Coordinates of C-alpha atoms in Angstrom, one line a residue:
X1 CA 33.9 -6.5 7.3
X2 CA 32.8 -3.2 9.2
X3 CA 29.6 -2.1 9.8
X4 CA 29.2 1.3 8.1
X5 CA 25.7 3.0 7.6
X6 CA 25.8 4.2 3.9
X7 CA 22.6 6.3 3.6
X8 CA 21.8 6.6 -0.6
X9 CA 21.3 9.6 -2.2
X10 CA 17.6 8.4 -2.3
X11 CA 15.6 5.3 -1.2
X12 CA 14.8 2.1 -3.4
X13 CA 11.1 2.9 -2.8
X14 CA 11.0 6.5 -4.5
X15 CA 11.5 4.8 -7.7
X16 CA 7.9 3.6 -7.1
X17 CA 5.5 4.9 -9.5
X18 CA 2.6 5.5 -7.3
X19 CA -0.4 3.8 -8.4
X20 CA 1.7 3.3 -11.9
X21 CA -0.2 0.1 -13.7
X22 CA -1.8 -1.4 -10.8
X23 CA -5.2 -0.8 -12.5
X24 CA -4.3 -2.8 -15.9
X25 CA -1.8 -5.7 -13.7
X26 CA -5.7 -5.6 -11.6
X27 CA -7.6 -5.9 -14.9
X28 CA -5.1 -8.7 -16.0
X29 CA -4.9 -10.9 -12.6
X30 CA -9.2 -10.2 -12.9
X31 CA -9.1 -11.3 -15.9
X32 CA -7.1 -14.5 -15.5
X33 CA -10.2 -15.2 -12.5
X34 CA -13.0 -17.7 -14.1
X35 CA -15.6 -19.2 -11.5
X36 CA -13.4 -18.6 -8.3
X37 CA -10.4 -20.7 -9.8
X38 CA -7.9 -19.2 -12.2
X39 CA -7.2 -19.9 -15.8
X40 CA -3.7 -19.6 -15.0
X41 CA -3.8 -21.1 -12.0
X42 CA -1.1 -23.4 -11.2
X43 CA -1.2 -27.1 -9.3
X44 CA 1.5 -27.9 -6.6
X45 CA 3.0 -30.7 -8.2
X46 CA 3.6 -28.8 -12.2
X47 CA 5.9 -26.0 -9.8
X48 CA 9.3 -27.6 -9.7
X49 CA 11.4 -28.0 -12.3
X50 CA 14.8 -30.4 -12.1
X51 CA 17.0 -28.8 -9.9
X52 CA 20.6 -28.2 -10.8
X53 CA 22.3 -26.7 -7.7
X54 CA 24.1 -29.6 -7.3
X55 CA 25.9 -29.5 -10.5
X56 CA 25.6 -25.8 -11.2
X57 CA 26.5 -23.4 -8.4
X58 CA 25.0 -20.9 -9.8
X59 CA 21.9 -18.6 -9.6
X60 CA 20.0 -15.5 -10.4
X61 CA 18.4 -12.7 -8.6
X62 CA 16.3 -10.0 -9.7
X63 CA 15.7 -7.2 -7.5
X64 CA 14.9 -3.0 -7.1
X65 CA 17.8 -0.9 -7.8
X66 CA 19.7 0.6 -4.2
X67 CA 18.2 -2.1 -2.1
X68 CA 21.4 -3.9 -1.4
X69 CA 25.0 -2.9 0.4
X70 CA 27.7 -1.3 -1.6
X71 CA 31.1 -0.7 -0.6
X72 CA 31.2 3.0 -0.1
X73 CA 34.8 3.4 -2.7
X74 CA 33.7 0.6 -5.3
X75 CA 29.7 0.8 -6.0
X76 CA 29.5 -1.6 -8.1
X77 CA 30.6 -4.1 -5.5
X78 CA 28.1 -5.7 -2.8
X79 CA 29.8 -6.5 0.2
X80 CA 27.3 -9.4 1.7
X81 CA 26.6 -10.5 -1.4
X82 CA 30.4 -11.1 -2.7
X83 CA 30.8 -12.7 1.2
X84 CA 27.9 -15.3 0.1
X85 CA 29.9 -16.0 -3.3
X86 CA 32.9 -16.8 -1.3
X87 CA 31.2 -18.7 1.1
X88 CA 29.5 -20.9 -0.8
X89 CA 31.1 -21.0 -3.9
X90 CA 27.4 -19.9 -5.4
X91 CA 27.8 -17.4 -8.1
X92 CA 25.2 -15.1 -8.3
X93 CA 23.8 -13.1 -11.0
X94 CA 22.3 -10.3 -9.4
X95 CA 20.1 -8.3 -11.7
X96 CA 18.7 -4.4 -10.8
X97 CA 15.5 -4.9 -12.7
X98 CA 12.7 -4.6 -10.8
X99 CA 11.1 -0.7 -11.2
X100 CA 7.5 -1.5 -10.7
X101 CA 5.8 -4.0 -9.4
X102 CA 2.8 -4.0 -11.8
X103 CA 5.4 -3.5 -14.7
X104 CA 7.1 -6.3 -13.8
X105 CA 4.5 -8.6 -13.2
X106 CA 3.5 -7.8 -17.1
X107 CA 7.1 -9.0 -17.8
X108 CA 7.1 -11.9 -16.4
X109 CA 3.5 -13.3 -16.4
X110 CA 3.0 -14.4 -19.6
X111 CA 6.0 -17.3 -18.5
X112 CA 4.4 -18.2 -15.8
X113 CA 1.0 -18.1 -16.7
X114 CA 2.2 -20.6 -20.1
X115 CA 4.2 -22.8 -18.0
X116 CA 7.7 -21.7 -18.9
X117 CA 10.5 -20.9 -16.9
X118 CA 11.5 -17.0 -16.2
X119 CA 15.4 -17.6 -16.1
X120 CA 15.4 -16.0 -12.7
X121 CA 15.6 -18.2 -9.7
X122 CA 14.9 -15.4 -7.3
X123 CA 12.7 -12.5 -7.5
X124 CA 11.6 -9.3 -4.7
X125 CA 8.5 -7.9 -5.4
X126 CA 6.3 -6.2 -2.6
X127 CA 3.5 -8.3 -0.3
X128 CA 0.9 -7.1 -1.6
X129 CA 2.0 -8.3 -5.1
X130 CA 3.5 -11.4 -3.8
X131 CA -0.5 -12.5 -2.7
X132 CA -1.1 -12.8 -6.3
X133 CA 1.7 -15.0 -7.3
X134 CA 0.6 -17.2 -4.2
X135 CA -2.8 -17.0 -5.2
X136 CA -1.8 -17.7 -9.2
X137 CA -0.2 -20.6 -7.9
X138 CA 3.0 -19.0 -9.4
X139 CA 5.8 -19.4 -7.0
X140 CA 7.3 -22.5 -5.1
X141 CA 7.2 -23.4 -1.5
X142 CA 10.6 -23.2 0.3
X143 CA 12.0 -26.0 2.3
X144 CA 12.8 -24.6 5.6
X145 CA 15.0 -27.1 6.5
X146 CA 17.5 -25.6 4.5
X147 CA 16.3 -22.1 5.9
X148 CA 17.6 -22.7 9.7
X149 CA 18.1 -18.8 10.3
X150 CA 14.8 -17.9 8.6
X151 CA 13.0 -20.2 11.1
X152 CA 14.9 -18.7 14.1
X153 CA 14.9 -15.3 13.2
X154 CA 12.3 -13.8 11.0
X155 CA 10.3 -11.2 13.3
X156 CA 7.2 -12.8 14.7
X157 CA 5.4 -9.7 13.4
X158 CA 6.2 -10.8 9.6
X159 CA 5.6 -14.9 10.3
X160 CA 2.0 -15.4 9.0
X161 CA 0.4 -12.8 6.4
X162 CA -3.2 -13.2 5.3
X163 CA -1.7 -14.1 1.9
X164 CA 0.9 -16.6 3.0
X165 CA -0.1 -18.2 6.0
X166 CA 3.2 -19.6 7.3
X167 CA 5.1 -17.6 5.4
X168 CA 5.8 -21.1 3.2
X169 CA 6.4 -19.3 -0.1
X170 CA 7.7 -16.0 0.6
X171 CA 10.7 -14.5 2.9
X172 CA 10.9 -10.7 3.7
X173 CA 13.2 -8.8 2.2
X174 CA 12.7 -6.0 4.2
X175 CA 9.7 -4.1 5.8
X176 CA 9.0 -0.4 6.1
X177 CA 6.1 1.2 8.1
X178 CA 3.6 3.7 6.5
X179 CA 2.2 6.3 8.5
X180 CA 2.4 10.1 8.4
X181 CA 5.5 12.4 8.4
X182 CA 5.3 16.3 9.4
X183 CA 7.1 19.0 10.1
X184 CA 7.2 19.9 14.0
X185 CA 8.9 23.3 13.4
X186 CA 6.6 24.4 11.2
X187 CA 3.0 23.1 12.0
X188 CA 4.0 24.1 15.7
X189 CA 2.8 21.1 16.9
X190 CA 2.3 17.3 17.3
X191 CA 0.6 14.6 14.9
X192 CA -0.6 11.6 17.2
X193 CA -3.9 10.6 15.0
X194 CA -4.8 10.3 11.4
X195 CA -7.7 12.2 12.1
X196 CA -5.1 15.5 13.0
X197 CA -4.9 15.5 9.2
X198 CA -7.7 16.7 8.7
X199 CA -7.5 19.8 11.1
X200 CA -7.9 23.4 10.1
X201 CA -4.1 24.9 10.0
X202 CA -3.3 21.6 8.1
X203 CA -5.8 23.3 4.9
X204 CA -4.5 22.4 1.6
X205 CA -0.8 21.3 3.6
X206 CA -1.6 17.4 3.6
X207 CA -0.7 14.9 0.7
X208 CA -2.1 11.4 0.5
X209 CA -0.7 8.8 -1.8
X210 CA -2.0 7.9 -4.7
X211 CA -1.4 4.3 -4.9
X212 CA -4.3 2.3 -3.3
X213 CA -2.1 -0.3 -2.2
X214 CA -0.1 1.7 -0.4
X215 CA -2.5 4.4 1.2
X216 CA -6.0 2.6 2.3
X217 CA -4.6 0.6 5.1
X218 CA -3.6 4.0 7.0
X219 CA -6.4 5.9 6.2
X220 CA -8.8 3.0 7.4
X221 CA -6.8 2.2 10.4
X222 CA -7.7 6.0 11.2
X223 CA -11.5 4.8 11.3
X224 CA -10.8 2.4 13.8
X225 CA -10.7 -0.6 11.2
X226 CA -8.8 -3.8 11.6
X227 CA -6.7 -3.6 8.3
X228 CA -6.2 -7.4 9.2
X229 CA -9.9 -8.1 8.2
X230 CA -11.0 -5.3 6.7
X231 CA -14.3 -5.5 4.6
X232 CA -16.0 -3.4 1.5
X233 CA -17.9 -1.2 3.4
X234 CA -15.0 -0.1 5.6
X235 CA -13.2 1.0 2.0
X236 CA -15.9 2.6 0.7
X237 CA -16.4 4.6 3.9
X238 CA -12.3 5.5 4.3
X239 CA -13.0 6.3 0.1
X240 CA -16.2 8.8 1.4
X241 CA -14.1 10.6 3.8
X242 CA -11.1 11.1 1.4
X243 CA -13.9 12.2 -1.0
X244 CA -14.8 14.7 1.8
X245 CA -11.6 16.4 2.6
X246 CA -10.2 16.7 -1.4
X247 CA -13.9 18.5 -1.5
X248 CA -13.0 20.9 0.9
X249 CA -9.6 21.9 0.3
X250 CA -8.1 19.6 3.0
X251 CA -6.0 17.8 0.8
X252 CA -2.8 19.5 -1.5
X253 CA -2.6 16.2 -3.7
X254 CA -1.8 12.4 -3.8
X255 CA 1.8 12.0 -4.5
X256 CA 3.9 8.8 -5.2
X257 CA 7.0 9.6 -3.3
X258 CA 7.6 13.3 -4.6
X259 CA 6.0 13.6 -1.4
X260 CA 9.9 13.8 -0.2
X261 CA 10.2 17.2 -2.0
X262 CA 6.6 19.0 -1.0
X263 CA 7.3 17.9 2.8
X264 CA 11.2 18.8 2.3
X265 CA 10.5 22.3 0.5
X266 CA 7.4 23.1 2.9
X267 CA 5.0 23.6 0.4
X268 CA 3.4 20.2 2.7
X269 CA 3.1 20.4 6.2
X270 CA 2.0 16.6 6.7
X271 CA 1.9 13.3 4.5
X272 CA 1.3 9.9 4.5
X273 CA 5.0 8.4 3.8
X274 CA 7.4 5.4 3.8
X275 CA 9.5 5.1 7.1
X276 CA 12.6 4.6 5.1
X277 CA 11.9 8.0 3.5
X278 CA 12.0 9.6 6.5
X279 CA 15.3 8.0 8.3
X280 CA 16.6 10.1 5.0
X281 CA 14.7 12.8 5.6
X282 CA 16.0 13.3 9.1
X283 CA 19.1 13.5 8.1
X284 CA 19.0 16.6 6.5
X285 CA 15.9 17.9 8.4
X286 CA 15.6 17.2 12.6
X287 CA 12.5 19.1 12.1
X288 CA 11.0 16.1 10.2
X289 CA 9.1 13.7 12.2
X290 CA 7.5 10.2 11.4
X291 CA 4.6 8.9 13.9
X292 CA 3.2 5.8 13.7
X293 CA -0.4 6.9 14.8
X294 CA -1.8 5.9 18.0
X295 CA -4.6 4.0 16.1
X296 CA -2.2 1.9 14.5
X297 CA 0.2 2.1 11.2
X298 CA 0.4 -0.9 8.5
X299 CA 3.7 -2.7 8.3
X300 CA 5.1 -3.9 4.8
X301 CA 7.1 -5.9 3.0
X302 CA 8.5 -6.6 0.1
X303 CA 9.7 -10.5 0.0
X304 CA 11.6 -12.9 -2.0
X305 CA 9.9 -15.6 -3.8
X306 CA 10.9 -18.4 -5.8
X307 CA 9.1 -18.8 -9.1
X308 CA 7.7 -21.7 -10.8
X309 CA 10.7 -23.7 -12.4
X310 CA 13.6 -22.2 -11.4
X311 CA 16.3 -24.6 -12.3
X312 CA 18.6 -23.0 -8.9
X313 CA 16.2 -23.7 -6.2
X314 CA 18.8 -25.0 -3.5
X315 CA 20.8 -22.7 -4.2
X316 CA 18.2 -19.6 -4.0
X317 CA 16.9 -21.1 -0.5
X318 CA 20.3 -21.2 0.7
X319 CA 20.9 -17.2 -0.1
X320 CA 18.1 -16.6 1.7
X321 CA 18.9 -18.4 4.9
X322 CA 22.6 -16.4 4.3
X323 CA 20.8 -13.1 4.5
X324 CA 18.9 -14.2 7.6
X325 CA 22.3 -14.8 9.8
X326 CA 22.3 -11.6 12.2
X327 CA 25.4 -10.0 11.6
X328 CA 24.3 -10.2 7.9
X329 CA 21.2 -8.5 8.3
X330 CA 22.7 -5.9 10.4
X331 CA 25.3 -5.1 7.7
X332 CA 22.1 -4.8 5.0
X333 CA 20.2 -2.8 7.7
X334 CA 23.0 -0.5 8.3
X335 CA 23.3 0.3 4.8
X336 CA 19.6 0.5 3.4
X337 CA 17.7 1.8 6.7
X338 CA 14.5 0.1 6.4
X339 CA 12.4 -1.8 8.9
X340 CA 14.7 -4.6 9.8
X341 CA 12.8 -8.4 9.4
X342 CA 15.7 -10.2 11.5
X343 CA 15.5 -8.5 15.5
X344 CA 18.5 -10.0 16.0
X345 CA 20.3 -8.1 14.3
X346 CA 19.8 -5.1 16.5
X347 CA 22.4 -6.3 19.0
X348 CA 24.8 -6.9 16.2
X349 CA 24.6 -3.3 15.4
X350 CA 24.9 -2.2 19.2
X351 CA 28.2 -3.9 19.5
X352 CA 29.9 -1.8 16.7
X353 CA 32.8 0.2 17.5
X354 CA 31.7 2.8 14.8
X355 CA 29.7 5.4 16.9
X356 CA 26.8 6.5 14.0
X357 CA 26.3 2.5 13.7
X358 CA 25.6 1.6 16.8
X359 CA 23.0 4.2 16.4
X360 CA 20.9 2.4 14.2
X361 CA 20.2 0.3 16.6
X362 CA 18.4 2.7 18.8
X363 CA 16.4 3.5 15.5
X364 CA 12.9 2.5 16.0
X365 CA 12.0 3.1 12.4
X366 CA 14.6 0.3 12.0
X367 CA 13.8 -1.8 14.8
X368 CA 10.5 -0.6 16.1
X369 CA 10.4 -0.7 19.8
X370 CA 7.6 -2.4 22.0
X371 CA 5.2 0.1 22.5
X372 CA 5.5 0.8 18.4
X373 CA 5.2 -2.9 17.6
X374 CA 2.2 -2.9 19.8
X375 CA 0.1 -0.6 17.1
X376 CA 1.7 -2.2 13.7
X377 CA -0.5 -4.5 11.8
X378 CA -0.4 -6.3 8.3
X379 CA -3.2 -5.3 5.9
X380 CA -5.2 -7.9 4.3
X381 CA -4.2 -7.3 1.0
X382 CA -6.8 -6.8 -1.9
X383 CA -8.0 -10.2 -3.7
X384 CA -8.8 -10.3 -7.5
X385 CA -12.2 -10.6 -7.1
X386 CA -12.3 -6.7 -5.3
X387 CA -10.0 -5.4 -7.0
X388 CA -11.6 -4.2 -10.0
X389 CA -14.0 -2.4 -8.6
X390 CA -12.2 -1.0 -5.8
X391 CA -9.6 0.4 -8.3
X392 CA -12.2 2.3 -9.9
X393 CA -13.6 4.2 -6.7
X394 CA -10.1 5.0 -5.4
X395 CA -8.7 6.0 -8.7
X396 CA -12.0 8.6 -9.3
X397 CA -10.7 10.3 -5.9
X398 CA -7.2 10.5 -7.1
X399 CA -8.1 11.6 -10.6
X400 CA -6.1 8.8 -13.0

């Protein structure tokens, strides 16, 4: 099976709806929060449910639409995955679902939260969603003995989140970097610092997202804050400082990821935006940079979980080990162009005799080199308990 980069039309992550629900999927995980434990919370041992991998080779996977391989002449056909079905002898249904995370934590919630199975045995959401189902008690540890590669290989960067210490119930997908993309022709000069965004011949050329989940951790990492521990008061200064620059003009509008066409189009000279964006961007556009500031960038994930009582457990841990095999990942990684989670897979892609694939692997918004790893960090994601009243601050800046 070569190694081709396929580069979609656009990413995964522009199907993201911004801030979208996050408010009222907030209000509901809030409101599922009663005296520090919640009502919904689930015990350990009331997780599992029988498992039939044994008997039934079978299982099903929901996931975001274009965040998989597909053969470049037959779309509808998934190269690694169809390799796993052979391999195995593991059918998988492999379901294109997933559009938002808040939307599809409504869907699937009132399941979980009522003890009844979800009929999926495999599910991708992003991190900072993923801390709630930890939290909720929602989703099962994996047994990493049947997860060889994903003990070998999962970047060290990506081993321990705040949420999931040890990583024992989630396993990246893939990762992306948010920082700020600009356009060197035109603003006739270099970004290094967030605070550059705020400069005089950037006036009314600068977008911000709107989704507080996605933006704060940049904007504080700007201040000088360790997003790894980050407390109230460093919000609600990062929130006073936005509050500052939309008062003066500084700042176009948030955006979810039609930031693609203001940046694109020029009507934006500078942004905050997705890595993977960019690497698509660039394509089209040399003149489109992405820097990872020199204060520091936040590094993201979206994972795969197994939820409470998926009948296919085995059979769902043993996809995931698949996916972590090098020359596997470097076939997903050529193909979708996001932050790679396996390093390994970087010589894989050097060895290919395809010239624009071995490319990749010089890519550091694919696999970020030292001096970039040095000034990543993963944000310590919002709990319940803030989220409420945080939403409220950040979504009076943004104007939902």
């Amino acid at each position: 099976m070569s190694l081709l980069s396929k580069t979609p039309s656009f990413s995964r992550r522009s199907l993201l709806r911004g801030l979208g629900g996050s408010a009222a999927a907030g209000a509901l995980t809030g409101a599922l929060a009663g005296c520090g434990v919640p009502a919904a919370y689930v015990a350990p041992g009331d997780r599992a449910a029988t498992d039939r991998s044994a008997t039934e080779p079978r299982l099903t996977w929901a996931n975001w639409p274009l965040y998989i391989d597909t053969d470049d002449e037959r779309p509808s056909r998934r190269p690694t995955l169809e390799a796993f079905e052979k391999r195995s002898g593991i059918s998988v249904e492999y379901i294109e679902e997933i559009n938002d995370n808040d939307e599809f934590f409504g869907k699937i919630s009132p399941s979980l939260m009522n003890h009844r199975p979800t009929d999926r045995d495999l599910i991708v959401i992003s991190d900072w969603m993923c801390g709630r189902f930890v939290r909720l008690g929602w989703v099962q540890e994996m047994d990493r003995s049947r997860q060889p590669n994903v003990t070998e290989h999962l970047d060290p960067l990506l081993r321990s989140p705040a949420f999931d210490p040890g990583r024992r119930f989630t396993v990246p997908w893939q990762s992306g970097i948010t920082g700020i993309a600009y356009n060197r022709r035109r603003l006739g000069r270099e970004i290094r610092h967030v605070s550059e965004l705020w400069a005089d011949d950037l006036m009314g050329r600068v977008t911000l997202l709107s989704g507080m989940d996605e933006a704060f951790a940049l904007l504080m990492q700007g201040d000088g804050v360790d997003i790894t521990d980050w407390t109230a008061d460093d919000f609600h200064a990062m929130c006073d400082l936005v509050e500052r620059q939309v008062d003066k003009g500084q700042i176009r509008r948030f955006t979810g990821n039609d930031y693609i066409k203001d940046l694109s189009g020029g009507d934006v000279l500078a942004c905050q935006a997705y890595s993977g964006d960019v690497i698509q961007l660039q394509a089209d556009d040399p003149d489109i940079e992405f820097v990872v500031p020199e204060e520091g960038a936040e590094l993201w994930s979206e994972s795969l979980m197994i939820p409470n009582l998926a009948r296919h457990k085995a059979n769902a841990e043993r996809l995931i080990d698949y996916y972590y095999r090098p020359e596997v990942a470097a076939e997903l990684a050529a193909w979708v162009n996001y932050v790679c989670p396996v390093p390994a897979a970087q010589d894989v892609l050097a060895s290919s005799d395809d010239e624009e694939t071995a490319a990749l692997a010089e890519d550091p918004l694919i696999f970020p080199d030292a001096a970039m790893r040095e000034r990543l960090a993963i944000a310590r994601d919002i709990a319940a308990g803030e989220r409420s009243e945080f939403a409220k601050r950040w979504n009076g800046i943004v104007g939902v």
